Coordinates of C-alpha atoms in Angstrom, one line a residue:
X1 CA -17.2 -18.0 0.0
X2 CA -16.0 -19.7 2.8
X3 CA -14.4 -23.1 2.9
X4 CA -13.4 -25.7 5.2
X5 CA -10.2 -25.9 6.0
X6 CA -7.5 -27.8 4.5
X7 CA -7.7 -31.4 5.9
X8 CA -4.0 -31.9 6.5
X9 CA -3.2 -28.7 8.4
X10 CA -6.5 -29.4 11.2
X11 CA -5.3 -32.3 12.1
X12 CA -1.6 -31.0 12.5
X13 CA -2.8 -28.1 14.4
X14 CA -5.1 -30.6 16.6
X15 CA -2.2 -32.8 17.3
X16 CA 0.3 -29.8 18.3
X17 CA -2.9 -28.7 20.5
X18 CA -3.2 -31.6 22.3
X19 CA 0.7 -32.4 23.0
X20 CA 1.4 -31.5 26.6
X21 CA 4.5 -28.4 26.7
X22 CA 6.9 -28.1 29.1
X23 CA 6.3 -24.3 30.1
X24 CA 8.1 -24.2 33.5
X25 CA 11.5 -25.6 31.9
X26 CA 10.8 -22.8 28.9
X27 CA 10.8 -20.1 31.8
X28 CA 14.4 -22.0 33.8
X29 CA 15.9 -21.8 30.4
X30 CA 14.9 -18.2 30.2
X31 CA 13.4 -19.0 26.8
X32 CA 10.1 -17.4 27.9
X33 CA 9.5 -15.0 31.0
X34 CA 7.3 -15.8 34.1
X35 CA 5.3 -12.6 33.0
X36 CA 5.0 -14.4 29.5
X37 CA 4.5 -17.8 31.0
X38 CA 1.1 -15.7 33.2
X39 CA -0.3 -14.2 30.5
X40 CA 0.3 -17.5 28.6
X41 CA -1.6 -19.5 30.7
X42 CA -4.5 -17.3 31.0
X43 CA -5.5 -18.0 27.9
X44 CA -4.2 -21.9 27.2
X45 CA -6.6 -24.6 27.6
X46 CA -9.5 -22.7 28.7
X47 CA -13.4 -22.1 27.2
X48 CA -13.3 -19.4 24.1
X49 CA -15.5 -17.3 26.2
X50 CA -13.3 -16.9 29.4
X51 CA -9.8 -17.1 26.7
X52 CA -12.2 -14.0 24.5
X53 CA -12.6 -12.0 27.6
X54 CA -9.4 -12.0 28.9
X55 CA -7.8 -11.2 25.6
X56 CA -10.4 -8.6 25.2
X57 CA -9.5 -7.0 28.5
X58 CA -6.1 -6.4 27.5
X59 CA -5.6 -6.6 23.8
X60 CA -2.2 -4.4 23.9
X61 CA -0.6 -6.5 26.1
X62 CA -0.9 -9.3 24.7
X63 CA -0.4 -7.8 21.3
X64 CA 3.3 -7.1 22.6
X65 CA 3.7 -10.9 24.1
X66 CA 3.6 -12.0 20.1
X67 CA 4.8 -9.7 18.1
X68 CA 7.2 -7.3 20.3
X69 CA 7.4 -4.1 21.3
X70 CA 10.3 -1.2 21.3
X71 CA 11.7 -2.5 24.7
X72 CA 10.6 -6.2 24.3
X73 CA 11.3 -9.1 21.7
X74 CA 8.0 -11.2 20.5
X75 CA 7.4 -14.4 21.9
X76 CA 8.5 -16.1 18.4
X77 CA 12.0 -14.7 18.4
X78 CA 12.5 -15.8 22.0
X79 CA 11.4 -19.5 21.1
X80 CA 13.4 -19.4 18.2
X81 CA 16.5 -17.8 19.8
X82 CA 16.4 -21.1 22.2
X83 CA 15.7 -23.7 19.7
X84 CA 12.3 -24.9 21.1
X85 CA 10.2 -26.4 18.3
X86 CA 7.0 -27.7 20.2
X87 CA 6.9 -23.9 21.8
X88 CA 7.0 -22.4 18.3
X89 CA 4.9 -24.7 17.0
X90 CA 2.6 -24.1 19.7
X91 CA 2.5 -20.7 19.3
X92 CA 1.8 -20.5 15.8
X93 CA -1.8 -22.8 16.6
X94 CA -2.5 -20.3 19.3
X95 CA -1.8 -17.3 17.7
X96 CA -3.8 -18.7 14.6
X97 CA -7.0 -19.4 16.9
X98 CA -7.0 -15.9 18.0
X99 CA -6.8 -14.3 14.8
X100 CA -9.8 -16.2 13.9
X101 CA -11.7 -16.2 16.9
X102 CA -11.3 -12.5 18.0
X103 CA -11.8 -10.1 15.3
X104 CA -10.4 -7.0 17.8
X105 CA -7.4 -9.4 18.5
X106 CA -6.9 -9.7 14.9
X107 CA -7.1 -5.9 14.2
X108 CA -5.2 -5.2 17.0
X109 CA -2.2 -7.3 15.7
X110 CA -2.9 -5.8 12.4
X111 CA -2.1 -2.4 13.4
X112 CA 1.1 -3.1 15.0
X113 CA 3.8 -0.9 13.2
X114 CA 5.7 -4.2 12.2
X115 CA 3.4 -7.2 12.1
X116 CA 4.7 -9.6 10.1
X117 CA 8.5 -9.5 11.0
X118 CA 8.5 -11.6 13.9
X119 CA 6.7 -14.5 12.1
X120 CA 7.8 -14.1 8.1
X121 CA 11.6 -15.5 8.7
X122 CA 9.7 -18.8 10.5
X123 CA 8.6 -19.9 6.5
X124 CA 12.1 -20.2 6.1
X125 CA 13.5 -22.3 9.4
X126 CA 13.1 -25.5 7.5
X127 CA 14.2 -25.9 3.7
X128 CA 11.4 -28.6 3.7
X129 CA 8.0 -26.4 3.2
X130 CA 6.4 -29.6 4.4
X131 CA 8.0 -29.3 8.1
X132 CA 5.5 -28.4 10.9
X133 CA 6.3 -24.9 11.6
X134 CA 6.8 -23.1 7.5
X135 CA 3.6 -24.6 7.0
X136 CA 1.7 -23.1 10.6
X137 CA 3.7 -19.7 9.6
X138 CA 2.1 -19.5 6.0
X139 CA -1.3 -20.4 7.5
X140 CA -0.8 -17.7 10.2
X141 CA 0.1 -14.9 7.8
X142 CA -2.6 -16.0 5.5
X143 CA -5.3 -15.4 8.0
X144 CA -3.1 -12.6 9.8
X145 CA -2.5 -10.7 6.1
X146 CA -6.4 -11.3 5.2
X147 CA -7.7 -9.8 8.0
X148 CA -5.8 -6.6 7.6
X149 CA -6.7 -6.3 3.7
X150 CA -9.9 -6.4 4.7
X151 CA -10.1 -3.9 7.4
X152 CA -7.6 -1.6 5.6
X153 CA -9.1 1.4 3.5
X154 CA -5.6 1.1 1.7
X155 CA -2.6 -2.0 1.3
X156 CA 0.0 -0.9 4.1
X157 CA 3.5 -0.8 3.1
X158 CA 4.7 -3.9 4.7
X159 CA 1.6 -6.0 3.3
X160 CA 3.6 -5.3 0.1
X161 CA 7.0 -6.7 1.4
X162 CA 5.4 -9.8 3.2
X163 CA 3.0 -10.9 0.3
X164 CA 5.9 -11.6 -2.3
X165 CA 7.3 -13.8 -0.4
X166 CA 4.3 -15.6 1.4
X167 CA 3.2 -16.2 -2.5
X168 CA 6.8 -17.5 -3.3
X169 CA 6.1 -20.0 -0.7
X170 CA 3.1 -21.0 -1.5
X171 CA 4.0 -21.1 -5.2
X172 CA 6.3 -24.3 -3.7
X173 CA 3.3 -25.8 -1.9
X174 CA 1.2 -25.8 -4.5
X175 CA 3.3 -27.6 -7.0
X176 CA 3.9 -30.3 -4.7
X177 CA 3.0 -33.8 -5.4
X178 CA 0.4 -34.5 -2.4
X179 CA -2.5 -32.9 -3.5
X180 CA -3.3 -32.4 0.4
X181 CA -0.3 -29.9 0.5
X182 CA -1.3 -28.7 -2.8
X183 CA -4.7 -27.3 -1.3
X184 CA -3.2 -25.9 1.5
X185 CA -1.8 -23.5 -0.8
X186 CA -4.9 -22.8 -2.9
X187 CA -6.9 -22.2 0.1
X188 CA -4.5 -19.2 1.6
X189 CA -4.1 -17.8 -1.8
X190 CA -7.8 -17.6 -1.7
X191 CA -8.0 -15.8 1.9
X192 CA -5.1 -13.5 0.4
X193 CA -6.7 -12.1 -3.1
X194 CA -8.9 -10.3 -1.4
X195 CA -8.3 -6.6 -2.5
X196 CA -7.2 -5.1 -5.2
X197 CA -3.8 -4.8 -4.7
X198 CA -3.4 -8.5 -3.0
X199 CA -4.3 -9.9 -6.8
X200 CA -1.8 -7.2 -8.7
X201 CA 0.7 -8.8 -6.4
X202 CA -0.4 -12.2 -7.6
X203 CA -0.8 -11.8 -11.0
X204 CA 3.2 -9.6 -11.0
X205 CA 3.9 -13.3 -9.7
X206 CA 1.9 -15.6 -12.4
X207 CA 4.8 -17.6 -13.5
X208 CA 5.2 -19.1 -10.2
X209 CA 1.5 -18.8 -8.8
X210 CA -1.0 -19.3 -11.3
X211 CA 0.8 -20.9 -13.9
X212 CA 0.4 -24.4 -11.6
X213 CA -3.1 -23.8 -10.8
X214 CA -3.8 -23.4 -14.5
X215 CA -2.1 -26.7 -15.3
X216 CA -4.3 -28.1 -12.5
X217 CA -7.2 -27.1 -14.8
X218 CA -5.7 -28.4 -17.8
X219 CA -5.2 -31.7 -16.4
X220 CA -8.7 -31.8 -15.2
X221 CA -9.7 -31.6 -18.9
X222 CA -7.4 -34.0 -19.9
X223 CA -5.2 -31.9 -22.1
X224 CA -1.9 -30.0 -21.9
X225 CA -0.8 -26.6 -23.5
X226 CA 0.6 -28.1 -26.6
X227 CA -2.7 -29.4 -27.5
X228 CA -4.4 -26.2 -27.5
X229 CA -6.1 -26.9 -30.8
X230 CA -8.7 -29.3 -30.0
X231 CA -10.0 -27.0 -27.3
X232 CA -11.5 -24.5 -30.4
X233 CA -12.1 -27.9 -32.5
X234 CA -13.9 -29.6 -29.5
X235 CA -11.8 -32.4 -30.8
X236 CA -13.5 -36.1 -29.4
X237 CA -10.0 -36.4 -27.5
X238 CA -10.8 -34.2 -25.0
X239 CA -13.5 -35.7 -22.0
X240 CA -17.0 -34.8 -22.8
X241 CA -18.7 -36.9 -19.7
X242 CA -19.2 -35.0 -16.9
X243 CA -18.1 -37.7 -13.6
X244 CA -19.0 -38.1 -10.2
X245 CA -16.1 -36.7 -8.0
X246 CA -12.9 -37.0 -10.3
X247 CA -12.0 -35.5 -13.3
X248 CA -9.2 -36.3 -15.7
X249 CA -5.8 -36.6 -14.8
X250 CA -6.8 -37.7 -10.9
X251 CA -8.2 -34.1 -10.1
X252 CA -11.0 -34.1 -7.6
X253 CA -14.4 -32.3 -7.9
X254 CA -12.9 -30.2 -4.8
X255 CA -9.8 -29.5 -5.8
X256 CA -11.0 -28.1 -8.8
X257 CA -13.4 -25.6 -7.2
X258 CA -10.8 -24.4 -4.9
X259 CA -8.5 -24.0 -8.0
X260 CA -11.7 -22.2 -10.0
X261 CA -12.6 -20.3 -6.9
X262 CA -8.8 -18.5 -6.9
X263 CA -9.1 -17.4 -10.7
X264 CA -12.3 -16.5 -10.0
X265 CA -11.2 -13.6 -7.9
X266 CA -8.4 -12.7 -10.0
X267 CA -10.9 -12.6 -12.9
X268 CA -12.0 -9.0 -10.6
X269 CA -8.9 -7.5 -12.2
X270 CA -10.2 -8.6 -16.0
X271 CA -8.8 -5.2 -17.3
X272 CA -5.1 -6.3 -16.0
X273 CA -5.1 -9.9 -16.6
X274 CA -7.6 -10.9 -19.8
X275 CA -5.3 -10.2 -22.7
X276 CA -2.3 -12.1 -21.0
X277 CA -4.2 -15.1 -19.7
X278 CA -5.9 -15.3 -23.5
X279 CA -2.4 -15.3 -24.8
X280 CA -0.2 -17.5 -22.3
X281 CA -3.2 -19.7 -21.5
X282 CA -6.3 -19.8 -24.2
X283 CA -8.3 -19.6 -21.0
X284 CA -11.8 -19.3 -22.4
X285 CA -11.5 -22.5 -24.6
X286 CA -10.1 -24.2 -21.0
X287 CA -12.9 -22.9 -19.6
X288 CA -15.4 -23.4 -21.8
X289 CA -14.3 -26.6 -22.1
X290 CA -14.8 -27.4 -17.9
X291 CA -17.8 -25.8 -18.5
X292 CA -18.9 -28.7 -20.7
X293 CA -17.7 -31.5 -18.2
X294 CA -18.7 -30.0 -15.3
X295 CA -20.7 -32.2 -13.4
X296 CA -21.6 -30.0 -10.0
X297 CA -23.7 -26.2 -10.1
X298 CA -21.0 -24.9 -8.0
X299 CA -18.2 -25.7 -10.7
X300 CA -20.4 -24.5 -12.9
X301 CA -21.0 -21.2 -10.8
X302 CA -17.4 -19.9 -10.6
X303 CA -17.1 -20.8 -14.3
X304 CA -19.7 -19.0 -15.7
X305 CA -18.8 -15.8 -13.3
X306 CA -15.2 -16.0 -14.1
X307 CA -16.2 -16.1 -18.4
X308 CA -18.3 -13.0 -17.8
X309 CA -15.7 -11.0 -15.3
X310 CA -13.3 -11.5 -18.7
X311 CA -15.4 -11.2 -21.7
X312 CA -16.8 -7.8 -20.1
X313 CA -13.4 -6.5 -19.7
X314 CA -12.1 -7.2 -22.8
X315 CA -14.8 -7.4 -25.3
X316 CA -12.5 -7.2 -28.3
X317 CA -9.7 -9.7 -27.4
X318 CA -11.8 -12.3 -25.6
X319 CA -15.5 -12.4 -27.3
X320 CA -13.8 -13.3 -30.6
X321 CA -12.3 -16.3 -28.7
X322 CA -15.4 -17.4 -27.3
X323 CA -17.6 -17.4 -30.2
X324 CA -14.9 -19.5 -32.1
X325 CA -14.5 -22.1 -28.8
X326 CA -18.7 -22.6 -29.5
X327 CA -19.4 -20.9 -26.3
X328 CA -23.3 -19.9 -27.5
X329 CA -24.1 -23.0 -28.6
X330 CA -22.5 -24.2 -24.9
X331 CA -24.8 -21.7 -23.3
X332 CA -27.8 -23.0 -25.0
X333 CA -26.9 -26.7 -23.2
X334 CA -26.2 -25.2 -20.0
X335 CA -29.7 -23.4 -19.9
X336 CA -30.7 -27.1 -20.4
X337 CA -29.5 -28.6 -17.3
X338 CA -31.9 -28.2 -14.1
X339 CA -30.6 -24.8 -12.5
X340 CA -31.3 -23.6 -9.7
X341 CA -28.5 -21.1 -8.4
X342 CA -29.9 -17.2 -8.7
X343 CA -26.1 -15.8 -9.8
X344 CA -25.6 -19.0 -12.5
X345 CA -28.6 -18.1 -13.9
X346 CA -27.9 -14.2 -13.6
X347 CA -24.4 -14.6 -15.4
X348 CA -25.6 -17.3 -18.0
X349 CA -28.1 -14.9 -19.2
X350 CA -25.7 -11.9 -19.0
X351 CA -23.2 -13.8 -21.2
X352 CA -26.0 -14.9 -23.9
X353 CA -27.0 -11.1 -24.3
X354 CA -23.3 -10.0 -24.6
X355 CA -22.9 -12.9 -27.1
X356 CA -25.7 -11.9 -29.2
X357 CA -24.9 -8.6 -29.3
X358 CA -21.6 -9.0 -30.4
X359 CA -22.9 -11.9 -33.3
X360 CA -25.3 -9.6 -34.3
X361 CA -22.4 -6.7 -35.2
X362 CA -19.7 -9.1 -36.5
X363 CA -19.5 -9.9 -40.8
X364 CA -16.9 -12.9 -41.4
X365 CA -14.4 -10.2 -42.0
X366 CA -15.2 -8.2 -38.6
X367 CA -14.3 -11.7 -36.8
X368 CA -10.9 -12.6 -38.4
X369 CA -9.8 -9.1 -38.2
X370 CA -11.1 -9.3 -34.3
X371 CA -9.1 -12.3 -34.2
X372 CA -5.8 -10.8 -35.9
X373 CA -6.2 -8.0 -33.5
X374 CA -6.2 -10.1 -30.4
X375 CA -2.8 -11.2 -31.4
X376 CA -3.6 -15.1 -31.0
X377 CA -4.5 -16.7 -33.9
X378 CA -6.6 -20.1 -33.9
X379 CA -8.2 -22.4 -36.5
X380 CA -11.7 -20.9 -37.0
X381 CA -13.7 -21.5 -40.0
X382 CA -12.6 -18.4 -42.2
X383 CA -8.6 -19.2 -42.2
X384 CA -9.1 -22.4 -44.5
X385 CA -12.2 -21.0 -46.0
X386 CA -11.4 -20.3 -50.0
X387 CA -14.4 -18.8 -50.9
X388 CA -13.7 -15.9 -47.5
X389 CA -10.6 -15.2 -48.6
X390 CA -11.5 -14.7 -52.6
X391 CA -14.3 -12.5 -51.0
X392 CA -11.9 -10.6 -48.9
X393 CA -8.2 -11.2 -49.5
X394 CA -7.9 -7.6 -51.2
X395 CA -9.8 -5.9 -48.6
X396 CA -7.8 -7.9 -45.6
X397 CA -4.2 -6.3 -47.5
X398 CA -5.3 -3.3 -48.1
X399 CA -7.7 -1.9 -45.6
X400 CA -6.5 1.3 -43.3
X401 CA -3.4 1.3 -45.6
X402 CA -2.0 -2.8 -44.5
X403 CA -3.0 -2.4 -40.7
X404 CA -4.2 -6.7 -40.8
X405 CA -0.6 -7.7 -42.8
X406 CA 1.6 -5.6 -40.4
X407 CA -0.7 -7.2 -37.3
X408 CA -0.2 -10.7 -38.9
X409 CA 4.1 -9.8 -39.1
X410 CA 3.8 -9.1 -35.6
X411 CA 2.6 -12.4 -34.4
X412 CA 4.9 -14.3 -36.5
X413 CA 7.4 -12.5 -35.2
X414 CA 6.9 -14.2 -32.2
X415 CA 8.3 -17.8 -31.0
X416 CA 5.4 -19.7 -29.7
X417 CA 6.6 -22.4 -28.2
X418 CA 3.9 -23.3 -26.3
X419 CA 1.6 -22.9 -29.2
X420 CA 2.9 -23.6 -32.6
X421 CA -0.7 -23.8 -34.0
X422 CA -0.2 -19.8 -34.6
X423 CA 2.6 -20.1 -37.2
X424 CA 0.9 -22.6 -38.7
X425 CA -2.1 -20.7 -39.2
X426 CA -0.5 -17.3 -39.6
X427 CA 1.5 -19.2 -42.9
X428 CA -1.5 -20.3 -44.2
X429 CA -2.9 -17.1 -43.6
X430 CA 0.1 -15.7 -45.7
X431 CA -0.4 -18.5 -48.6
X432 CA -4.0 -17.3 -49.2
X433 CA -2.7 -13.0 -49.8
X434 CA -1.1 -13.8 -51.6
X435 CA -2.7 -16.3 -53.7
X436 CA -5.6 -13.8 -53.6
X437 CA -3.5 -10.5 -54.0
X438 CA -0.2 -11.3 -55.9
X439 CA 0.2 -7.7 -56.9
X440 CA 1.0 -6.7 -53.2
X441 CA 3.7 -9.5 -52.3
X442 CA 6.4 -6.9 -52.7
X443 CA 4.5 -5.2 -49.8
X444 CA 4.3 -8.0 -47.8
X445 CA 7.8 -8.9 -48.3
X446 CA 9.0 -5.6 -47.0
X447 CA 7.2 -6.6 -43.5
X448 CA 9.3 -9.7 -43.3
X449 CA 6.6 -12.0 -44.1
X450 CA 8.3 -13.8 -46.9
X451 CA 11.7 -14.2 -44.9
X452 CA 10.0 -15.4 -41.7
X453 CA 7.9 -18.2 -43.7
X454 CA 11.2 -19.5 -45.0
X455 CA 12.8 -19.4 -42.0
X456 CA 10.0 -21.6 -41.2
X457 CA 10.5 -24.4 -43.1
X458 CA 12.9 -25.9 -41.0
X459 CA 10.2 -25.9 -37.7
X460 CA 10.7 -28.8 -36.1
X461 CA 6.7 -28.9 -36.0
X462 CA 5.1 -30.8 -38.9
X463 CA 2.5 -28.8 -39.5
X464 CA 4.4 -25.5 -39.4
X465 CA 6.5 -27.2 -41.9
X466 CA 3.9 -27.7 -44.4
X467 CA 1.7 -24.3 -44.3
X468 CA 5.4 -22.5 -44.8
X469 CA 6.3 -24.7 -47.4
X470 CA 2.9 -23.9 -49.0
X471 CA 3.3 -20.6 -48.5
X472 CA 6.8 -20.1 -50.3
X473 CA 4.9 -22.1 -53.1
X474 CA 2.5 -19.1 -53.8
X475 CA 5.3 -16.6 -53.6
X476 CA 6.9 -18.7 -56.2
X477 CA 4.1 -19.6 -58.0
X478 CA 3.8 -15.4 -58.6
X479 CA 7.1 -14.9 -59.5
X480 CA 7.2 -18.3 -62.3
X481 CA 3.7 -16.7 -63.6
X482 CA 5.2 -13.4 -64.3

């Protein structure tokens, strides 16, 4: 999927093309050679057919004018050795229009034993990421590093140094304020996540990478991590009217694509990423829930592509999640609206069969014991039903010798402080065993279960607060009947 590209770096690169440079007093200050200078101008200011040809004609040579050689230094260290911003800047356009223009060019530089070294310390010349020349150096490596993933039957070595710290810089442009700089980022990490290997990277990286496109999403719905809950509730405080060009929270219709269109191809490595992103992010409520305001096929595309990528992978974390976020019923809608795109339609009936399949297989007990095993525990309908846990309380302690009770210590071993929802739930959880199994509290006990609720009661959250409290009550309850 190709895009255009980001409005604010065309027209920086289109005013540093048009400014005039001052070659000749480059060459007196020996900044630049006369040989550089020739081959140079050969190629400045001239038709892309005549600058293709020439390039064409000697594609070492001028691999060696930019990025060195064993008995030269590149063109970039020389400019940066005598302080000459508008040649660097220059340079970084040109170089830029050659990679894309000339695919041999582009290869050519790829193969060079140390690509990358010459340009990567130029992110850092300026501790403002917002300066002309980081921000030309992070779109040159982009294009420069994309190429060579593409044409590369394996990730070379030095693709693995560079990447770490291209992402790091683009981490810093993405959560900038000025959503112009912010899709400069979102656009390269795009061109990047092209293999395999460029989205392992990435996703090593997620704290500082996708963790601020995410929130991008988030905002777009209107919502925030701590309010998890009404995404499974589809609580009427979350946006259910799709708009024009701008969602909540001031995100655009564009900006959310490019956003949708990066986890999209991180959603390739499902296997990797699904459990995590379920448990740091809830991301198939958030998506289901853009799914629902989604006002554009596109959107609606990527989202749809991106649920079935996941809920393929990891059928027995992620399916569980989906049926409780309402995503058939969401499905049913979506086959409403007036589609016309061959792979929407492809994936929207792809996810309906998966759905059914799994509906068709699942007892009320085979979901919350899904659910317990996916380690992230939400409010769906059996946790506060009475009548599922007098039907199944026993069964729930006791089956494959406590496996569910040890699963549920686990969890509530756990912190949560971006979701306290789970304590809640897993105290409630708690209340009705043993309510429903009193004969086994000693059991539970010996799991920590009884000490952690306790603990609990001095949560700062409210509702935490009450399900523990509840919880000791049946424990005490026991003990005062006996």
């Amino acid at each position: 999927m190709s895009l255009e590209p980001p409005e604010y770096l065309l027209a920086l690169q289109n005013n540093i093309r048009a400014r005039p440079i001052g070659w000749e007093g480059a060459v007196r200050a020996k900044t630049i050679t006369d040989a550089d200078l020739k081959k140079i101008k050969s190629i400045d200011k001239v038709r892309k057919e005549q600058r293709q040809n020439t390039i064409e004609e000697d594609l070492n040579g001028f691999c060696k004018l930019f990025l060195g050689g064993e008995d030269s230094h590149s063109i970039f260290q020389q400019a940066s050795a005598g302080k000459r911003q508008d040649i660097l800047q220059y340079l970084l356009v040109l170089i830029g229009d050659l990679i894309d223009d000339i695919p041999s060019f582009a290869t050519t530089l790829a193969q060079h034993p140390d690509p990358y070294k010459p340009i990567l310390p130029l992110l850092k010349q300026s501790s403002n990421p917002e300066e002309p020349i980081p921000l030309l150096t992070s779109s040159v490596l982009s294009h420069l590093i994309s190429h060579a993933l593409a044409t590369s039957r394996k990730t070379p070595s030095h693709i693995d140094e560079t990447l770490p710290q291209l992402y790091s810089f683009l981490s810093g442009l993405a959560q900038n304020s000025d959503s112009k700089i912010q899709d400069i980022a979102v656009q390269e990490y795009s061109a990047l996540l092209r293999t395999k290997r460029s989205r392992e990277l990435f996703w090593k990286q997620r704290e500082h990478t996708l963790n601020p496109l995410i929130d991008v999403l988030r905002a777009a719905v209107g919502t925030s991590k701590d309010t998890d809950s009404t995404l499974f509730s589809g609580g009427s405080s979350i946006r259910s009217k799709p708009l024009d060009t701008t969602l909540s929270g001031g995100v655009s219709i564009q900006s959310l694509y490019h956003v949708l269109l990066v986890v999209w191809q991180l959603s390739f490595e499902g296997g990797l990423i699904g459990k995590d992103l379920d448990e740091e992010h809830d991301i198939i409520p958030l998506y289901i829930q853009l799914l629902r305001i989604s006002p554009k096929e596109k959107v609606a595309r990527l989202l749809l592509s991106t649920i079935y990528n996941l809920l393929s992978t990891n059928r027995n974390t992620l399916l569980p999640a989906a049926v409780q976020a309402r995503l058939p019923a969401l499905l049913n809608n979506v086959k409403g609206r007036h589609l016309t795109d061959p792979d929407l339609l492809e994936d929207l009936e792809n996810l309906k069969n998966m759905l059914e399949e799994y509906s068709k297989s699942q007892t009320t007990f085979d979901q919350y014991a899904a659910e317990l095993n996916a380690g992230h525990l939400r409010w769906s309908p059996p946790h506060r039903n009475a009548n599922f846990w007098r039907d199944n309380g026993r069964r729930i302690v006791e089956e494959n010798k406590g496996e569910l009770p040890r699963k549920l210590a686990e969890i509530m071993g756990k912190e949560w402080d971006s979701d306290r929802q789970v304590l809640a739930i897993g105290c409630n959880d708690l209340a009705f065993m043993v309510k429903e199994c009193p004969d086994k509290k000693q059991t539970l006990e010996k799991l920590g279960l009884k000490a952690r609720v306790m603990q609990l009661m001095q949560a700062e959250d409210e509702s935490v607060r009450w399900e523990s409290l509840r919880a000791v009550g049946e424990w005490l309850r026991y003990s005062f009947d006996n």
